[in-house]
CSV table of C-alpha atoms in Angstrom, one decimal:
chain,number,residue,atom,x,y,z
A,1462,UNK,CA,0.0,0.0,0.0
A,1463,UNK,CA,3.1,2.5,0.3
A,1464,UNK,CA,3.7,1.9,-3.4
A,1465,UNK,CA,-0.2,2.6,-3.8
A,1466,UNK,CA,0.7,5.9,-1.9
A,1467,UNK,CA,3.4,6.8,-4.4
A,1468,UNK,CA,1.6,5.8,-7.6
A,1469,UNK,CA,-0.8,9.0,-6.3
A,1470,UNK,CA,1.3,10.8,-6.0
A,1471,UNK,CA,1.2,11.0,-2.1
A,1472,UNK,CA,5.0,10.9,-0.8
A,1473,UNK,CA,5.4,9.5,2.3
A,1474,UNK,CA,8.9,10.3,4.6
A,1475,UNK,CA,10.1,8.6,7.9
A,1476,UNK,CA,12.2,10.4,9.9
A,1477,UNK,CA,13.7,8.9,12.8
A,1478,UNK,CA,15.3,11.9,15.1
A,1479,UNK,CA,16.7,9.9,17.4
A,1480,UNK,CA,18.0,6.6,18.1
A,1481,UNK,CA,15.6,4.0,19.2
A,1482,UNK,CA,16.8,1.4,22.2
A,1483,UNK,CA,17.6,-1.9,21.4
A,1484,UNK,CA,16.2,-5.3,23.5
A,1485,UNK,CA,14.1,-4.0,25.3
A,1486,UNK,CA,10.2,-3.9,24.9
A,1487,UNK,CA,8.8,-1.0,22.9
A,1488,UNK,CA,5.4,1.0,22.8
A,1489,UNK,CA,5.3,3.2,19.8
A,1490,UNK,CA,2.5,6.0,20.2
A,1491,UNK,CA,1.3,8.1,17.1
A,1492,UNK,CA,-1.5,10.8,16.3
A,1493,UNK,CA,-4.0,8.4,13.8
A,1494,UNK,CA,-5.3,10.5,10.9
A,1495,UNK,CA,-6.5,7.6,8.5
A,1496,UNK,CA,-6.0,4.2,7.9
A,1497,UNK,CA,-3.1,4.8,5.7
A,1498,UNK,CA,-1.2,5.5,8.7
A,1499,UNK,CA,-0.7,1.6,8.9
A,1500,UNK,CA,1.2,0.5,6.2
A,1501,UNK,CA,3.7,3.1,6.3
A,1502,UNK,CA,4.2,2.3,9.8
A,1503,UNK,CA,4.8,-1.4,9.1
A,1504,UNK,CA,7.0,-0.6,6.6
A,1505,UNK,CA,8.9,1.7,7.8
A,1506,UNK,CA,9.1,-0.1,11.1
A,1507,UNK,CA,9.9,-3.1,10.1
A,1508,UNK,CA,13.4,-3.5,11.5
A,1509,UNK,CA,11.2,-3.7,15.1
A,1510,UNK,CA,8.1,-6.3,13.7
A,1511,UNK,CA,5.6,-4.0,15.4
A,1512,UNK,CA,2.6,-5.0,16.5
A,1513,UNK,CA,-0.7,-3.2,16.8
A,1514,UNK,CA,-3.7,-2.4,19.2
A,1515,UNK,CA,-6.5,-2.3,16.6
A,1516,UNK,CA,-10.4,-2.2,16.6
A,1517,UNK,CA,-11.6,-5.7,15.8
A,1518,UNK,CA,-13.5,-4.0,12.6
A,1519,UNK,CA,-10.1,-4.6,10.8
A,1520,UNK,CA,-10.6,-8.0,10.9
A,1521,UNK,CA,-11.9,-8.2,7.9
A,1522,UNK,CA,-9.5,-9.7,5.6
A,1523,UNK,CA,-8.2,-6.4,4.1
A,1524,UNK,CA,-5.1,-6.7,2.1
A,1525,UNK,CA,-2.2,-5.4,4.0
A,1526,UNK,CA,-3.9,-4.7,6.8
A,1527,UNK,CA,-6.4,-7.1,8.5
A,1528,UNK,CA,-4.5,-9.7,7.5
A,1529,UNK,CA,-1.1,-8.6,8.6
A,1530,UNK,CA,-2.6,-7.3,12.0
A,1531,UNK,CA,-4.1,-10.6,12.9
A,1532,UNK,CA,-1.1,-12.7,11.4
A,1533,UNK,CA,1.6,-11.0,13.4
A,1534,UNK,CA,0.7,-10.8,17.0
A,1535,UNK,CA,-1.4,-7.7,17.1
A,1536,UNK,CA,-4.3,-7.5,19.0
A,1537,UNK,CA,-7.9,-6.1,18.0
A,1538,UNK,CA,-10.1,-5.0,20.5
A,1539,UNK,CA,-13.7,-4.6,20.9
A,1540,UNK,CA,-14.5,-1.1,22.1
A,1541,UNK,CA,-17.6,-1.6,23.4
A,1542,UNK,CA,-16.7,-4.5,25.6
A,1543,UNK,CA,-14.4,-2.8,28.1
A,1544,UNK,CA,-13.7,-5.6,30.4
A,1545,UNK,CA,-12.2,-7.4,27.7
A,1546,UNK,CA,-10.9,-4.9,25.9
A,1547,UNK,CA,-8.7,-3.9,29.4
A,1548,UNK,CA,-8.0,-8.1,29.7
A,1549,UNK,CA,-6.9,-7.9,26.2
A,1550,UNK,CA,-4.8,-5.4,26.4
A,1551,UNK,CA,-3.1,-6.0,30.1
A,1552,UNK,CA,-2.4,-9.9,28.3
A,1553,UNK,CA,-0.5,-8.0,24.8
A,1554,UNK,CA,1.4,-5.7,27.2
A,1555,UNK,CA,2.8,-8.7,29.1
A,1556,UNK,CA,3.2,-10.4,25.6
A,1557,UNK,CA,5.7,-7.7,24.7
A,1558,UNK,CA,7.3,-7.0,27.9
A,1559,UNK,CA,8.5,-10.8,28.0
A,1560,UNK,CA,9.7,-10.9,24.7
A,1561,UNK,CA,11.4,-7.4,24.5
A,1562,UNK,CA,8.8,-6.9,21.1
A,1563,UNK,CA,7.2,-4.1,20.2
A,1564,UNK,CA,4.0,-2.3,20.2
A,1565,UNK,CA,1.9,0.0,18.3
A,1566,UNK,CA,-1.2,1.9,19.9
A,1567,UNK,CA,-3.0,5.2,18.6
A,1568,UNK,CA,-4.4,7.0,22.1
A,1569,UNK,CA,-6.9,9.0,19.9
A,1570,UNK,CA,-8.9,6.1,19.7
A,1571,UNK,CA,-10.5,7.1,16.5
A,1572,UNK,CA,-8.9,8.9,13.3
A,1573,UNK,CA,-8.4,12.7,13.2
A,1574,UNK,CA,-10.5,13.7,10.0
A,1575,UNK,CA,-8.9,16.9,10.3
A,1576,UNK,CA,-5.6,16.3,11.1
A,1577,UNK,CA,-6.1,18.6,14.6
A,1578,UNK,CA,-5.1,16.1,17.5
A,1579,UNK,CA,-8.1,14.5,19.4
A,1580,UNK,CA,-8.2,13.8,23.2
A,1581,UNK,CA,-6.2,10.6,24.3
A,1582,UNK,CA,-8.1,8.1,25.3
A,1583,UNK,CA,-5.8,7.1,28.2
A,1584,UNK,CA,-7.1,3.8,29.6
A,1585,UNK,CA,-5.6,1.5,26.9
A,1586,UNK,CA,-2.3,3.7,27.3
A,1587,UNK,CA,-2.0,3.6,31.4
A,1588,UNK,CA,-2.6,-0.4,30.8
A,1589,UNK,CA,0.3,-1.1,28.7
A,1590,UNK,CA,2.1,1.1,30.7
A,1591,UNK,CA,1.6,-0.9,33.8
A,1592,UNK,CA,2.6,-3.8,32.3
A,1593,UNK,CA,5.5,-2.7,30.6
A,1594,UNK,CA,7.6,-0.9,33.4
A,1595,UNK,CA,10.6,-1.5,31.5
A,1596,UNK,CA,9.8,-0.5,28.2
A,1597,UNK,CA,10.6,2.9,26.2
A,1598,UNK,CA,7.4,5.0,24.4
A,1599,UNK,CA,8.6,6.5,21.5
A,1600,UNK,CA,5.9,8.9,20.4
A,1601,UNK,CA,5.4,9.7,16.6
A,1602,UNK,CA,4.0,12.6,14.7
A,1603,UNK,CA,2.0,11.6,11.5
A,1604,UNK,CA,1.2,14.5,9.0
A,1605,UNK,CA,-1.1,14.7,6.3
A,1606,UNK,CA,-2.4,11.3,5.9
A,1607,UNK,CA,-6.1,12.3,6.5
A,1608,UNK,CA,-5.9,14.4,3.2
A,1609,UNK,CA,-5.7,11.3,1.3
A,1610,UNK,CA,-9.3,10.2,2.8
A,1611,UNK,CA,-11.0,13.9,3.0
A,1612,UNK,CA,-13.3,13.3,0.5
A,1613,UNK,CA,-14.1,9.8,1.6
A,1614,UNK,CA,-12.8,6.7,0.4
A,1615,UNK,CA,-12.8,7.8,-3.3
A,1616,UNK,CA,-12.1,9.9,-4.4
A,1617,UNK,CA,-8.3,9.2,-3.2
A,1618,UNK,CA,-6.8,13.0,-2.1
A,1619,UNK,CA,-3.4,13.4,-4.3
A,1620,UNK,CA,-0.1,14.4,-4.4
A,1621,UNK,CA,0.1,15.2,-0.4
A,1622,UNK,CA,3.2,15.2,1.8
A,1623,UNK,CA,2.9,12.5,4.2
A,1624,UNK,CA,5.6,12.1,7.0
A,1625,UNK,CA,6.2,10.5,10.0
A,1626,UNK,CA,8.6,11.8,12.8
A,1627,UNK,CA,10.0,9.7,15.8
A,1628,UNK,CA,10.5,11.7,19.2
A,1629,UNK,CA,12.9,11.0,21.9
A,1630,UNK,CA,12.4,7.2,23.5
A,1631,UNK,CA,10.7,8.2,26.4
A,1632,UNK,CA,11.7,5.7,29.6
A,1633,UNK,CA,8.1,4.2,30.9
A,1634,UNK,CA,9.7,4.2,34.8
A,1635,UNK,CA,10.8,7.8,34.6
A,1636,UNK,CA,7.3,9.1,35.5
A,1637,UNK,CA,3.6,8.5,36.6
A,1638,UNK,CA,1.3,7.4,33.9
A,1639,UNK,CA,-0.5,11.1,33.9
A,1640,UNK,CA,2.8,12.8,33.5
A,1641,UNK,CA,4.1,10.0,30.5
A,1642,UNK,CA,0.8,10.6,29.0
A,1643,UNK,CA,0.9,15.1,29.0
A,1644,UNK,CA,4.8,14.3,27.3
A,1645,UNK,CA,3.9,12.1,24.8
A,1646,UNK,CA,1.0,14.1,23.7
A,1647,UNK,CA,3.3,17.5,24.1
A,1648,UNK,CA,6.0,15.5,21.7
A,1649,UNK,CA,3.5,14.7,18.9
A,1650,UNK,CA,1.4,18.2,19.1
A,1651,UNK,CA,5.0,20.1,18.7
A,1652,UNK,CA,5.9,18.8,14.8
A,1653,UNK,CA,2.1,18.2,13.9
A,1654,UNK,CA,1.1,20.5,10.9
A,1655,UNK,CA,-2.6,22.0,10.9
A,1656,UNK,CA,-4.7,24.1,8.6
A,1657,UNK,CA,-7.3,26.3,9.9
């Protein structure tokens, strides 16, 4: 799907600013502005095999997507089923923390159709936190991508700038969940382009 994203002229950049750790487990944390966030993320991740807290809607056998999310150790989650969405979640944290993996989970909960940041959802993040004490977050700034869907599925929005930026690896320990929670949402808001 990155190559669709090129063939529309839609560029997509990656920029890592800093150095990501090594063996130890992982939670990357970026803004969600469509569903072409995904594949660039897979891609450009790759290196780390990450693996993603989805909605169980994406579960549908869509190329690229579905499929690699529930062939590779992601979870999907119900949202209306909290109890088991929390049990789901506590289980994937403790999943990644033994095996030094790494995650991916969008705190917005729902895509940005304007690219303007949306209010965490913190549950899902303070759970993986818990669980994953000695872990890193390393929050990500996605731009643009919701210009590609602004008129809807189809048609596709062209020739857009699409990036990615890493932030500094954040150490889970260093700080209360509320406190990781403000920084990580401080790191992504700071490189985030909006239009008015």
């Amino acid at each position: 799907m990155v190559n669709f994203l090129k063939i529309t002229g839609n560029g997509v950049k990656f920029h890592f600013k800093n150095s990501i750790p090594e063996n130890v487990p992982i939670l990357f944390v970026p803004n969600h502005q469509s569903v072409y966030d995904i594949p660039p993320l897979i891609w450009f991740l790759r290196k780390y095999d990450p693996k993603f807290v989805g909605k169980k809607e994406l579960d549908n056998g869509t190329p690229s997507i579905g499929i690699n999310l529930k062939n590779n150790g992601s979870v999907l989650i119900d949202r209306k089923n909290q109890k088991e969405s929390i049990a789901k979640l506590a289980e994937f944290a403790k999943y990644l923390s033994k095996n030094k993996y790494t995650g991916v989970i969008f705190p917005e909960g729902t895509r940005s159709r304007n690219g303007k940041l949306k209010p965490f959802k913190t549950t899902g993040l303070k759970i993986m936190m818990k669980y994953m004490p000695e872990g890193y977050i390393v929050p990500i700034t996605i731009n643009n991508s919701w210009k590609i869907v602004h008129y809807g599925t189809f048609p596709i929005g062209l020739c857009n700038d699409v990036n990615f930026i890493t932030h500094q690896p954040i150490p889970i320990s260093s700080d209360s969940a509320e406190n990781l929670i403000e920084k990580i949402r401080n790191e992504i808001a700071k490189d985030l382009q909006t239009e008015e």
